[in-house]
Amino acid sequence: MRRTLLCSLILTLALTACEGGEEAPADDTAGGSAAEGPDVSAEAEAEAAESARTVAEGFVAALVAGDGEAGCAFTDEGAQSAITGQSENARDCAAAFPDYLAELPGAQDTEGFEVGEVTVSTDLDGETLIASVELLHPEEAPGVLEVREGEDGQWRATRVPGAALGGA
């Protein structure tokens, strides 16, 4: 009897140990999540995607309206510098916006700009959420708008399509 009890106890422990390795991770960030950071929740990812979409929609509305003040309000300092770099004479982002827009693929028909897919990932440290928002146009491929949260808590574009790297 003791021998049977001892064997069943050993068998139970062995089976329990084997089953423990096959359990699925409890948190929502493991496997399949676009963000790779260890402490990035699915909720944070969804909020980042929504914030990025809002910034992209505002930026596209500014493109359609040709409104440099509004367009630059959706960008951080680095992206504003990249936009300003598109103009030979402008001293600030808003003044350079028409030159930037003129060089952007699809600018001949600004009404055609739309916001496409939003993809959320993290920086190399896995701590900062970065959203890439595809800008769409029926005739051209304008590119991707990179959006992230600044130190002030506001989401802004850190890189804009058609311009040299700005920020990030």
Tab-separated table of C-alpha atoms in Angstrom:
chain	number	residue	atom	x	y	z
A	1	MET	CA	0.000	0.000	0.000
A	2	ARG	CA	2.774	2.438	0.860
A	3	ARG	CA	4.502	1.554	-2.370
A	4	THR	CA	1.333	2.338	-4.410
A	5	LEU	CA	0.784	5.588	-2.516
A	6	LEU	CA	4.397	6.628	-3.055
A	7	CYS	CA	4.263	5.798	-6.786
A	8	SER	CA	0.991	7.703	-7.265
A	9	LEU	CA	2.407	10.687	-5.382
A	10	ILE	CA	5.498	10.741	-7.610
A	11	LEU	CA	3.337	10.332	-10.721
A	12	THR	CA	1.051	13.179	-9.587
A	13	LEU	CA	4.021	15.478	-8.978
A	14	ALA	CA	5.519	14.615	-12.351
A	15	LEU	CA	2.261	15.285	-14.187
A	16	THR	CA	1.724	18.540	-12.317
A	17	ALA	CA	5.229	19.707	-13.211
A	18	CYS	CA	4.701	18.870	-16.882
A	19	GLU	CA	1.370	20.669	-17.043
A	20	GLY	CA	2.822	23.845	-15.480
A	21	GLY	CA	5.077	24.474	-18.490
A	22	GLU	CA	2.162	24.492	-20.918
A	23	GLU	CA	0.035	27.152	-19.256
A	24	ALA	CA	-0.756	30.231	-21.302
A	25	PRO	CA	0.552	33.549	-19.952
A	26	ALA	CA	-2.009	35.389	-17.864
A	27	ASP	CA	-1.422	38.918	-19.161
A	28	ASP	CA	-2.837	40.364	-22.383
A	29	THR	CA	0.515	41.605	-23.705
A	30	ALA	CA	2.045	38.207	-24.439
A	31	GLY	CA	2.143	36.868	-27.973
A	32	GLY	CA	0.266	38.506	-30.827
A	33	SER	CA	0.393	41.995	-29.319
A	34	ALA	CA	1.832	44.703	-31.529
A	35	ALA	CA	3.579	46.342	-28.597
A	36	GLU	CA	6.507	44.334	-27.292
A	37	GLY	CA	7.035	46.126	-23.980
A	38	PRO	CA	6.608	44.020	-20.887
A	39	ASP	CA	4.310	46.472	-19.143
A	40	VAL	CA	2.210	47.576	-22.127
A	41	SER	CA	-1.403	46.554	-21.693
A	42	ALA	CA	-3.915	45.979	-24.450
A	43	GLU	CA	-5.819	48.963	-23.051
A	44	ALA	CA	-2.767	51.238	-23.356
A	45	GLU	CA	-2.251	50.014	-26.911
A	46	ALA	CA	-5.873	50.777	-27.807
A	47	GLU	CA	-5.630	54.251	-26.263
A	48	ALA	CA	-2.414	54.909	-28.201
A	49	ALA	CA	-4.052	53.816	-31.453
A	50	GLU	CA	-7.042	56.076	-30.824
A	51	SER	CA	-4.830	59.061	-29.930
A	52	ALA	CA	-2.702	58.490	-33.024
A	53	ARG	CA	-5.778	58.257	-35.227
A	54	THR	CA	-7.055	61.568	-33.803
A	55	VAL	CA	-3.716	63.271	-34.543
A	56	ALA	CA	-3.637	61.790	-38.046
A	57	GLU	CA	-7.199	62.890	-38.785
A	58	GLY	CA	-6.362	66.434	-37.655
A	59	PHE	CA	-3.183	66.452	-39.736
A	60	VAL	CA	-5.058	65.197	-42.816
A	61	ALA	CA	-7.760	67.836	-42.294
A	62	ALA	CA	-4.997	70.465	-42.215
A	63	LEU	CA	-3.525	69.036	-45.425
A	64	VAL	CA	-6.904	69.196	-47.144
A	65	ALA	CA	-7.477	72.773	-45.941
A	66	GLY	CA	-3.895	73.832	-46.630
A	67	ASP	CA	-3.828	75.159	-43.064
A	68	GLY	CA	-0.220	75.370	-41.875
A	69	GLU	CA	-1.092	76.580	-38.381
A	70	ALA	CA	-3.350	73.595	-37.781
A	71	GLY	CA	-1.007	71.115	-39.469
A	72	CYS	CA	1.951	72.212	-37.380
A	73	ALA	CA	-0.117	72.076	-34.188
A	74	PHE	CA	-0.319	68.299	-34.691
A	75	THR	CA	3.474	67.927	-34.901
A	76	ASP	CA	6.317	68.109	-32.390
A	77	GLU	CA	9.353	70.397	-32.735
A	78	GLY	CA	11.390	67.861	-34.702
A	79	ALA	CA	8.659	67.305	-37.266
A	80	GLN	CA	8.084	71.056	-37.480
A	81	SER	CA	11.778	71.494	-38.261
A	82	ALA	CA	11.521	68.844	-40.976
A	83	ILE	CA	8.556	70.674	-42.514
A	84	THR	CA	10.392	74.003	-42.283
A	85	GLY	CA	13.359	72.372	-44.022
A	86	GLN	CA	11.146	71.818	-47.089
A	87	SER	CA	11.083	75.561	-47.737
A	88	GLU	CA	13.940	77.825	-48.745
A	89	ASN	CA	12.423	81.026	-47.403
A	90	ALA	CA	10.126	80.085	-44.505
A	91	ARG	CA	11.297	80.642	-40.955
A	92	ASP	CA	8.644	78.564	-39.210
A	93	CYS	CA	6.518	75.490	-39.757
A	94	ALA	CA	3.265	77.275	-40.607
A	95	ALA	CA	4.942	79.444	-43.250
A	96	ALA	CA	6.710	76.388	-44.726
A	97	PHE	CA	3.566	74.240	-44.790
A	98	PRO	CA	2.499	75.223	-48.337
A	99	ASP	CA	5.949	74.255	-49.670
A	100	TYR	CA	5.807	70.987	-47.721
A	101	LEU	CA	2.330	70.249	-49.047
A	102	ALA	CA	3.368	71.013	-52.632
A	103	GLU	CA	6.066	68.314	-52.453
A	104	LEU	CA	3.897	65.705	-50.709
A	105	PRO	CA	2.767	62.865	-52.998
A	106	GLY	CA	-0.924	63.352	-53.765
A	107	ALA	CA	-0.888	67.112	-53.158
A	108	GLN	CA	-2.507	67.785	-56.538
A	109	ASP	CA	-5.738	66.344	-55.079
A	110	THR	CA	-5.677	67.026	-51.351
A	111	GLU	CA	-9.318	65.924	-51.036
A	112	GLY	CA	-8.082	62.381	-51.663
A	113	PHE	CA	-6.035	62.117	-48.444
A	114	GLU	CA	-7.338	59.643	-45.882
A	115	VAL	CA	-6.176	58.006	-42.680
A	116	GLY	CA	-5.378	54.322	-43.076
A	117	GLU	CA	-4.199	51.576	-40.759
A	118	VAL	CA	-2.767	52.392	-37.338
A	119	THR	CA	-0.032	50.109	-36.020
A	120	VAL	CA	1.205	50.419	-32.443
A	121	SER	CA	4.652	49.250	-31.358
A	122	THR	CA	7.265	50.410	-28.866
A	123	ASP	CA	10.675	52.017	-28.996
A	124	LEU	CA	13.798	49.869	-28.642
A	125	ASP	CA	13.571	49.984	-24.844
A	126	GLY	CA	10.004	48.706	-24.991
A	127	GLU	CA	8.793	51.578	-22.841
A	128	THR	CA	7.440	54.234	-25.222
A	129	LEU	CA	4.462	53.526	-27.438
A	130	ILE	CA	4.863	54.599	-31.043
A	131	ALA	CA	2.004	54.567	-33.522
A	132	SER	CA	2.521	54.456	-37.261
A	133	VAL	CA	-0.442	55.773	-39.216
A	134	GLU	CA	-0.602	55.066	-42.909
A	135	LEU	CA	-1.778	58.022	-44.970
A	136	LEU	CA	-3.711	57.001	-48.046
A	137	HIS	CA	-4.421	58.642	-51.363
A	138	PRO	CA	-6.108	57.057	-54.390
A	139	GLU	CA	-3.335	58.062	-56.820
A	140	GLU	CA	-0.198	58.288	-54.677
A	141	ALA	CA	1.354	56.738	-51.579
A	142	PRO	CA	2.009	59.706	-49.271
A	143	GLY	CA	3.673	57.620	-46.560
A	144	VAL	CA	3.444	57.100	-42.838
A	145	LEU	CA	2.854	59.538	-40.011
A	146	GLU	CA	4.672	58.524	-36.830
A	147	VAL	CA	2.894	59.589	-33.651
A	148	ARG	CA	3.895	59.328	-30.010
A	149	GLU	CA	3.096	60.885	-26.662
A	150	GLY	CA	5.303	63.788	-25.622
A	151	GLU	CA	6.558	64.640	-22.167
A	152	ASP	CA	3.599	66.998	-21.805
A	153	GLY	CA	1.153	64.115	-22.289
A	154	GLN	CA	0.026	65.341	-25.707
A	155	TRP	CA	0.162	63.037	-28.728
A	156	ARG	CA	1.856	64.600	-31.760
A	157	ALA	CA	3.392	63.521	-35.033
A	158	THR	CA	7.132	63.055	-34.641
A	159	ARG	CA	7.712	62.189	-38.292
A	160	VAL	CA	5.682	63.297	-41.273
A	161	PRO	CA	5.588	61.743	-44.739
A	162	GLY	CA	7.576	63.424	-47.458
A	163	ALA	CA	10.025	65.168	-45.135
A	164	ALA	CA	13.441	64.277	-43.794
A	165	LEU	CA	13.384	62.659	-40.367
A	166	GLY	CA	12.053	65.001	-37.749
A	167	GLY	CA	12.267	64.207	-34.089
A	168	ALA	CA	12.112	60.806	-32.467
